[in-house]
Short mmCIF file of C-alpha atoms in Angstrom, two decimals:
data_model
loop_
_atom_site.label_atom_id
_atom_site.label_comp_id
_atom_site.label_asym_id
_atom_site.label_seq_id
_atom_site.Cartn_x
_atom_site.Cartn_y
_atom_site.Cartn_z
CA UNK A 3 31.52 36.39 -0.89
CA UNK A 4 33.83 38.63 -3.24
CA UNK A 5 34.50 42.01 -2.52
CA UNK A 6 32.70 42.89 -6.08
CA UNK A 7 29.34 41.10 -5.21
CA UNK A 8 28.14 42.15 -1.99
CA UNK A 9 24.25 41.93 -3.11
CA UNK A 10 22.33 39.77 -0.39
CA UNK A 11 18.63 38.39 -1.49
CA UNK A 12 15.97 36.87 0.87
CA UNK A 13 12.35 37.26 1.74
CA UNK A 14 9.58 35.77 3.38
CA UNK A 15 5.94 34.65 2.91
CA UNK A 16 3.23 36.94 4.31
CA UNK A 17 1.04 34.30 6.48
CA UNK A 18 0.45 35.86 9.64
CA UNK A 19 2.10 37.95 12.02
CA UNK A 20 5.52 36.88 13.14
CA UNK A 21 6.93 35.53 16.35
CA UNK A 22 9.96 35.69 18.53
CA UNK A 23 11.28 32.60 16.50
CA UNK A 24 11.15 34.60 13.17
CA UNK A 25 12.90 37.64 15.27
CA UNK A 26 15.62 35.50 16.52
CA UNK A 27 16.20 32.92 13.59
CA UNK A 28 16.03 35.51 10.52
CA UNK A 29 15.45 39.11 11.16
CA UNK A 30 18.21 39.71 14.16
CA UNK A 31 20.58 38.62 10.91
CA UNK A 32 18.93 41.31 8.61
CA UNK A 33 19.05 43.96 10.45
CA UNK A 34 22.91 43.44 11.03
CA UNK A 35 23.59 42.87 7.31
CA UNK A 36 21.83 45.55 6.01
CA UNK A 37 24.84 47.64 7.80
CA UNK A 38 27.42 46.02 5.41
CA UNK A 39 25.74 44.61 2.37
CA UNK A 40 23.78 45.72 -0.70
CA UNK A 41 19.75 43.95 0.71
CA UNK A 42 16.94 43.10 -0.75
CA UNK A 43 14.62 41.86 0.95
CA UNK A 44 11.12 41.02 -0.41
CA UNK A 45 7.53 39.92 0.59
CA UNK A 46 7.21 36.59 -0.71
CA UNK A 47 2.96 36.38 -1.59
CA UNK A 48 3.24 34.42 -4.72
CA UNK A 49 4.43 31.90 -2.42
CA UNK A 50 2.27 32.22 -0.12
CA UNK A 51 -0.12 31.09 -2.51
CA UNK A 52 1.60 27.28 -2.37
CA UNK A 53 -0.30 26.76 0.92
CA UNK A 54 -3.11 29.75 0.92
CA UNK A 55 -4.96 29.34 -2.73
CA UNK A 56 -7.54 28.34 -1.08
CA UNK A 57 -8.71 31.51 -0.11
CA UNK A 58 -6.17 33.98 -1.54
CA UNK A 59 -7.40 36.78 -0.29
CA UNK A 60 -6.38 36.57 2.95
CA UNK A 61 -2.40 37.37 1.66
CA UNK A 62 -3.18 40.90 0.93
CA UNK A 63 -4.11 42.27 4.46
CA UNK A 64 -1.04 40.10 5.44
CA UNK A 65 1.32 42.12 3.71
CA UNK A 66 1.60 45.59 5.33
CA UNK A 67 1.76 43.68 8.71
CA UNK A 68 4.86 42.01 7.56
CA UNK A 69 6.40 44.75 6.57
CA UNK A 70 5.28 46.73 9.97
CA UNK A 71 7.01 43.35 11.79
CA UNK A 72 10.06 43.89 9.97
CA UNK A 73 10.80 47.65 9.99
CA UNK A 74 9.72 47.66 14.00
CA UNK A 75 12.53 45.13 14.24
CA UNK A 76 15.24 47.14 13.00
CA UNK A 77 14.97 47.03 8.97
CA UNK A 78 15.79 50.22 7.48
CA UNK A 79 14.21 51.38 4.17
CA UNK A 80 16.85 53.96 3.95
CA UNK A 81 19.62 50.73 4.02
CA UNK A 82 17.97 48.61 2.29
CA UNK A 83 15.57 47.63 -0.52
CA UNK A 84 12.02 46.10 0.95
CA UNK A 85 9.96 45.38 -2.25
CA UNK A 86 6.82 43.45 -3.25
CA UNK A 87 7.64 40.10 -5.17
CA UNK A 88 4.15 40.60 -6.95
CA UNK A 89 4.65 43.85 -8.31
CA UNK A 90 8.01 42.53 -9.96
CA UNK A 91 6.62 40.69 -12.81
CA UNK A 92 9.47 40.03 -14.10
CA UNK A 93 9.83 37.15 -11.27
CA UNK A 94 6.94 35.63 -13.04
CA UNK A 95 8.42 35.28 -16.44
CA UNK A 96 11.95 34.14 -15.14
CA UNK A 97 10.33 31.60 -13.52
CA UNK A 98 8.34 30.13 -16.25
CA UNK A 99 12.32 29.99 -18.21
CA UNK A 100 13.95 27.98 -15.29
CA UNK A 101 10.80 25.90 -14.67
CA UNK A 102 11.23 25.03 -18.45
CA UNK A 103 14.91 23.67 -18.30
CA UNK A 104 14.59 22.31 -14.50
CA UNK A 105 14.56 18.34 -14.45
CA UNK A 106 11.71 16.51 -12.63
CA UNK A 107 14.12 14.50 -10.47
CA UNK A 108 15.27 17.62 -8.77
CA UNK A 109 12.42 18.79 -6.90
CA UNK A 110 11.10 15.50 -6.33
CA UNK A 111 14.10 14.74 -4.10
CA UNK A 112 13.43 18.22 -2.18
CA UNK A 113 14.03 16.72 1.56
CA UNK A 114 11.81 19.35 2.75
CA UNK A 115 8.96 18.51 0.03
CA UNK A 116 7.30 15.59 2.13
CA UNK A 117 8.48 16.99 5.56
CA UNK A 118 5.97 20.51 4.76
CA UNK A 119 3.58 18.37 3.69
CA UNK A 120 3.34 16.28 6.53
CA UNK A 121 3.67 19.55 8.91
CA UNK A 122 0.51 21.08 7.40
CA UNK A 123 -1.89 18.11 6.95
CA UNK A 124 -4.49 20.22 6.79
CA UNK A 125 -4.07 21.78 3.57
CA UNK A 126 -4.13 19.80 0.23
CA UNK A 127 -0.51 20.62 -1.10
CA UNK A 128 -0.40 17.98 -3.93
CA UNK A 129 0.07 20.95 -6.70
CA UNK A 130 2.03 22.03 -8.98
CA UNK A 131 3.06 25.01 -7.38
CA UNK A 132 3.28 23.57 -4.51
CA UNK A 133 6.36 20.98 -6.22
CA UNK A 134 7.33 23.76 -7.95
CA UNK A 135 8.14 26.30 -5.52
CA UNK A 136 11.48 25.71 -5.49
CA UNK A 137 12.30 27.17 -8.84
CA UNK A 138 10.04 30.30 -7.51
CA UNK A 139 12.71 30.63 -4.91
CA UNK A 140 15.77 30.14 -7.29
CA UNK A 141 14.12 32.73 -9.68
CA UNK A 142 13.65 35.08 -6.63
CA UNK A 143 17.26 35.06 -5.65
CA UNK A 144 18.78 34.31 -9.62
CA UNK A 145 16.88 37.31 -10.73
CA UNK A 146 19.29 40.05 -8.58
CA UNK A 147 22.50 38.04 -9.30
CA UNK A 148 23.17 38.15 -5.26
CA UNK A 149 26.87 36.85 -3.94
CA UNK A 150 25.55 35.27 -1.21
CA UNK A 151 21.90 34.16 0.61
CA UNK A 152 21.25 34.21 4.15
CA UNK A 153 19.78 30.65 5.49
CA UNK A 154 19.91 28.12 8.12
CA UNK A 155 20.82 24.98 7.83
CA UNK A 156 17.43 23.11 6.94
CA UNK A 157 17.08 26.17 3.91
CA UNK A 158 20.95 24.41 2.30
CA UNK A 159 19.43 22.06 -0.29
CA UNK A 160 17.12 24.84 -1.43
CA UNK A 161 20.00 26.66 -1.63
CA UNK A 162 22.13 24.17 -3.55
CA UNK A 163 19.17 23.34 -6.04
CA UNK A 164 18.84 27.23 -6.70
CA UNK A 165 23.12 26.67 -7.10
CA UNK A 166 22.13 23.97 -9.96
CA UNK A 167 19.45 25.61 -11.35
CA UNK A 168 22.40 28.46 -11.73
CA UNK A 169 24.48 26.27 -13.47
CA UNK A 170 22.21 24.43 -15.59
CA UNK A 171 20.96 27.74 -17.02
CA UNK A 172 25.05 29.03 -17.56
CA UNK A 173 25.30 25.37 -19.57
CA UNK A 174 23.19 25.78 -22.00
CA UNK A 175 22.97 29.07 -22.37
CA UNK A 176 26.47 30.98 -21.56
CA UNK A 177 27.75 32.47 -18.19
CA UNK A 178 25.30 34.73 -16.85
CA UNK A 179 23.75 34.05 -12.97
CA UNK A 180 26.27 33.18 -10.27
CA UNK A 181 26.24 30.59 -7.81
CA UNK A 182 24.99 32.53 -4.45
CA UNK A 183 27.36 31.34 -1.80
CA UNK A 184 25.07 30.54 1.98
CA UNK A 185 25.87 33.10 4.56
CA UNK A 186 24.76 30.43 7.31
CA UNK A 187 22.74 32.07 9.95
CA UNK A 188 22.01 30.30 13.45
CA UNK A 189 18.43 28.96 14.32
CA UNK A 190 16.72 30.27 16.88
CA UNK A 191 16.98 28.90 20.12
CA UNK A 192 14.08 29.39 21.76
CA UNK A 193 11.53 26.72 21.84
CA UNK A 194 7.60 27.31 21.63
CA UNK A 195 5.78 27.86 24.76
CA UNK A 196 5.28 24.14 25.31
CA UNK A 197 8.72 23.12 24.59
CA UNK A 198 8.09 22.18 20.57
CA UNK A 199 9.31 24.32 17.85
CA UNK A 200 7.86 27.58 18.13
CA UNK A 201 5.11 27.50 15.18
CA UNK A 202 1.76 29.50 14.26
CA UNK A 203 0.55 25.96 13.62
CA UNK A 204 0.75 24.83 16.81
CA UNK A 205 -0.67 27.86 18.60
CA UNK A 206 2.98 28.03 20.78
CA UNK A 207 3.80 31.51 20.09
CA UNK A 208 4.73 35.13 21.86
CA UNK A 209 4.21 37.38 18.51
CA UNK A 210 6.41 40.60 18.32
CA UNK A 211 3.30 43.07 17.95
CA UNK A 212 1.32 40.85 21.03
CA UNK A 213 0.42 43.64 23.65
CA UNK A 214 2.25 42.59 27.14
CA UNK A 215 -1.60 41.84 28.35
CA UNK A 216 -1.55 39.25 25.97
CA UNK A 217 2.20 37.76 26.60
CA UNK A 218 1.99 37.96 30.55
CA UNK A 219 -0.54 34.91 31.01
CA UNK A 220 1.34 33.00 28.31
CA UNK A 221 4.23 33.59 30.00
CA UNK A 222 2.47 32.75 33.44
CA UNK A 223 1.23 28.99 32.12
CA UNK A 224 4.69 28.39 30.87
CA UNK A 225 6.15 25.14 30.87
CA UNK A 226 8.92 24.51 33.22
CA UNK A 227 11.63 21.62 34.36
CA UNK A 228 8.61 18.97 35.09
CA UNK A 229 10.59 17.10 37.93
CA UNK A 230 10.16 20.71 40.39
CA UNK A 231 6.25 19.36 41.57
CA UNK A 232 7.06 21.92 44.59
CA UNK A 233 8.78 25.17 44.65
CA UNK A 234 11.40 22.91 47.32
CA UNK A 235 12.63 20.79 44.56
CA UNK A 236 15.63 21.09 43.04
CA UNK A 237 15.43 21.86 39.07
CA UNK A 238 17.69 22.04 35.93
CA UNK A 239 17.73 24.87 34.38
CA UNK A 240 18.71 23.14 30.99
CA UNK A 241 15.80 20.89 30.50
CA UNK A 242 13.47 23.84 31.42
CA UNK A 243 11.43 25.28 28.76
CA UNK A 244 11.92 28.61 30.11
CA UNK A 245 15.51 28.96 30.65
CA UNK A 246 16.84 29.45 26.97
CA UNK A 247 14.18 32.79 27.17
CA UNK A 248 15.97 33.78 29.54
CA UNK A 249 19.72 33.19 28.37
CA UNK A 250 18.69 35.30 25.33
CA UNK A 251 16.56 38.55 26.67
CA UNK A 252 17.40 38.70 30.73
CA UNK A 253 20.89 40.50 31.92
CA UNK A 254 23.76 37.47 31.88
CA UNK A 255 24.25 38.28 35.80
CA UNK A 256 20.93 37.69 36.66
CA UNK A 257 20.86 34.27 34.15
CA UNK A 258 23.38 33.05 36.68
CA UNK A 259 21.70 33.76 39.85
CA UNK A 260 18.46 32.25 37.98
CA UNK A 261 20.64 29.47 37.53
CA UNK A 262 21.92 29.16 40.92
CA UNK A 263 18.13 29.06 42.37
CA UNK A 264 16.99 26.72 40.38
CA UNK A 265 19.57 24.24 40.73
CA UNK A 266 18.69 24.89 44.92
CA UNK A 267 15.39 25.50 44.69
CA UNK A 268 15.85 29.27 46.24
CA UNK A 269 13.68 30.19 43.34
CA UNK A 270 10.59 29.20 42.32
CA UNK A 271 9.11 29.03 38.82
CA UNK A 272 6.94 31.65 39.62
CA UNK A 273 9.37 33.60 40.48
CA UNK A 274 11.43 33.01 37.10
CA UNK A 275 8.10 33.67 35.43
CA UNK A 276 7.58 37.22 36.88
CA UNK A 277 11.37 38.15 35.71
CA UNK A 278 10.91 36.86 32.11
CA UNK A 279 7.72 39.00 31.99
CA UNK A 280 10.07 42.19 32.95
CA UNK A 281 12.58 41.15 30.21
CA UNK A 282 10.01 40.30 27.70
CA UNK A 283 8.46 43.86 28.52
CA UNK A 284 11.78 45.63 27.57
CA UNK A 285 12.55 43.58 24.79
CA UNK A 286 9.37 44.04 22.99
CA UNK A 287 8.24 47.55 24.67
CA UNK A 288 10.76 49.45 21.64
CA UNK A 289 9.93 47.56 19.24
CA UNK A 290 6.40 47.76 19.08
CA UNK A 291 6.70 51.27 19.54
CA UNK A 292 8.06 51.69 16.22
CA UNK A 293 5.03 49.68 14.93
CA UNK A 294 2.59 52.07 16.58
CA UNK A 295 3.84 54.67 14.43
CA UNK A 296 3.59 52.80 11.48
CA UNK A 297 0.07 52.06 12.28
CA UNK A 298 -0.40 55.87 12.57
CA UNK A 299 0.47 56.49 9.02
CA UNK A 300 -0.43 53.46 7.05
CA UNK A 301 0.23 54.80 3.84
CA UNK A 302 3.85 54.85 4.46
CA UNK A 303 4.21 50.89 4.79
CA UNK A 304 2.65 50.85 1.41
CA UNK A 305 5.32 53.94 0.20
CA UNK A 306 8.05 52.24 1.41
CA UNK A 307 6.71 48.96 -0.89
CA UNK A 308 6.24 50.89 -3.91
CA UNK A 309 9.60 52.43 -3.41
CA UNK A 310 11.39 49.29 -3.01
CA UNK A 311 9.21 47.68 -5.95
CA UNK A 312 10.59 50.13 -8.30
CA UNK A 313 13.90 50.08 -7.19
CA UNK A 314 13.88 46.50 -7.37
CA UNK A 315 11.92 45.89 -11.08
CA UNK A 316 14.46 48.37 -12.72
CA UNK A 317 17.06 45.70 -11.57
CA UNK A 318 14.54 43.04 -12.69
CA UNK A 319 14.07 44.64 -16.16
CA UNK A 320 18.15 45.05 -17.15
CA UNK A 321 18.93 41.45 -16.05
CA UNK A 322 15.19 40.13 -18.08
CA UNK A 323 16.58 42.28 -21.06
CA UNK A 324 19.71 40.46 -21.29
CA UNK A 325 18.37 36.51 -20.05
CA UNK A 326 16.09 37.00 -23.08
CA UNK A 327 19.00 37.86 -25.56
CA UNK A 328 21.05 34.50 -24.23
CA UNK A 329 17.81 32.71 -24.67
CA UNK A 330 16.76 34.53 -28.70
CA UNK A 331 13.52 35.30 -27.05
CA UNK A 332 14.41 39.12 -27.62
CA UNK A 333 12.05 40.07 -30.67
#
């Protein structure tokens, strides 16, 4: 990224509440570049809508627990913009423009296209927005002319197609988006609580606003290393579903006395259990602290969107004014 564009762009869809694997794999980033970088970050329900049109309405009473989610995890509306990607129309006219000039063959080769559809079987996703969503997400990011995008790995060929998109539009129409660079962020390495990936689909998940009632028995019934049938048994602490919990949120001493037991069999899984459940506790303790204030004042999640939806549709406006002016649609 250049010195002169230090604009970030990224959002996510409002589906349900989010987990630790949305903490660790996408927010942790967020909040650290928001301390460096010009951020917008926005709430993604017009693509929600590629998976929920069934019953739409659900997406509204998703959105203000999003944004509670985020700002209890560190975002700061003060550092950076948090806006609605509804209330920017403007995303909805760029997007009809690129979706005109964007050939078939590109979102048909998608990689991810038959791998979502495959993950949610239950939901008929042979659409047109649902092949389409890609250019949704190039217009999202195109539209604030960011230097760079923060993804993982498996996000890169949405990346590079919003890259083409880019330069398909500059072709034919003179030099106007540029091509976001990937700020590549880790995944998160914590599995679900059965050892898959951590997913709402597959009901394997410690949510960040889940009161400690909740979390303690799911912490309890745990997988572990499945060779320890007795607390005598030696184990390996890096086939055990719980260990990677506790290389992240429990003190790096205590990881290597956990470490050290299990490979002896001095502790038991129970015991490892009981200590995630005091890490977990002060991990998540602050943080949904912050989200019990927000639930005090509701109004203010919804302030802080309207804030950041203005902010963000001024930007929207000045770059529409001047895409339609390249394209002679200015009248």
């Amino acid at each position: 990224m250049t010195a002169k564009n230090n604009r970030i762009v990224s959002g996510m869809r409002p589906t349900g509440p989010l987990h630790l694997g949305h903490y660790f794999g996408v927010l942790v980033n967020w909040v650290k570049i928001q301390e460096e970088h010009e951020c917008y970050f926005f709430v993604a329900d017009w693509h929600a809508l590629t998976s929920e049109y069934a019953d739409p309405r659900r997406i509204k009473g998703f959105v203000p627990e999003l944004v509670k989610d985020w700002i209890a995890a560190g975002l700061d509306p003060e550092k950076c913009t948090i806006f609605h990607q509804s209330q920017v129309k403007e995303h909805a006219e760029l997007h009809l423009l690129l979706s005109m000039m964007t050939p078939l063959g590109w979102l048909e080769r998608n990689p991810t296209y038959k791998e979502i559809r495959q993950e949610l079987i239950q939901k008929d996703l042979n659409t047109y927005g649902f092949l389409g969503y890609p250019v949704l997400m190039a217009t999202d990011i195109l539209m604030y002319k960011p230097g760079a995008v923060p993804v993982g790995h498996d996000q890169l060929p949405h990346l590079e197609l919003t890259r083409e998109i880019a330069r398909r539009f500059n072709h034919l129409n003179g030099d106007f988006f540029p091509e976001p660079a990937a700020m590549l962020t880790e995944d998160s390495k914590l599995p679900g609580l059965d050892g898959r990936k951590m997913s709402k689909s597959y009901l394997n998940c410690i949510y960040l606003g889940e009161a400690m009632e909740d979390v303690r028995p799911k912490i309890m019934s745990m997988l572990t290393d499945k060779n320890r049938m007795r607390k005598s048994d030696p184990g390996d602490p890096e086939i055990c579903n719980l260990f990677p919990y506790h290389k992240i949120l429990t003190d790096a001493g205590k990881c290597e006395e956990i470490e050290a037991g299990c490979r002896d069999a001095s502790w038991g899984c129970v015991d490892c259990k009981k200590l995630l459940v005091e890490s977990m506790t002060e991990f998540l303790e602050p943080m949904q602290e912050r989200r019990r204030k927000l639930e005090e004042n509701p109004d203010l999640v919804w302030q802080i969107l309207d804030e950041g939806s203005k902010k963000a549709r001024a930007q929207a406006q000045e770059n529409m004014e001047e895409i339609r002016d390249l394209l002679g649609f200015k009248y």
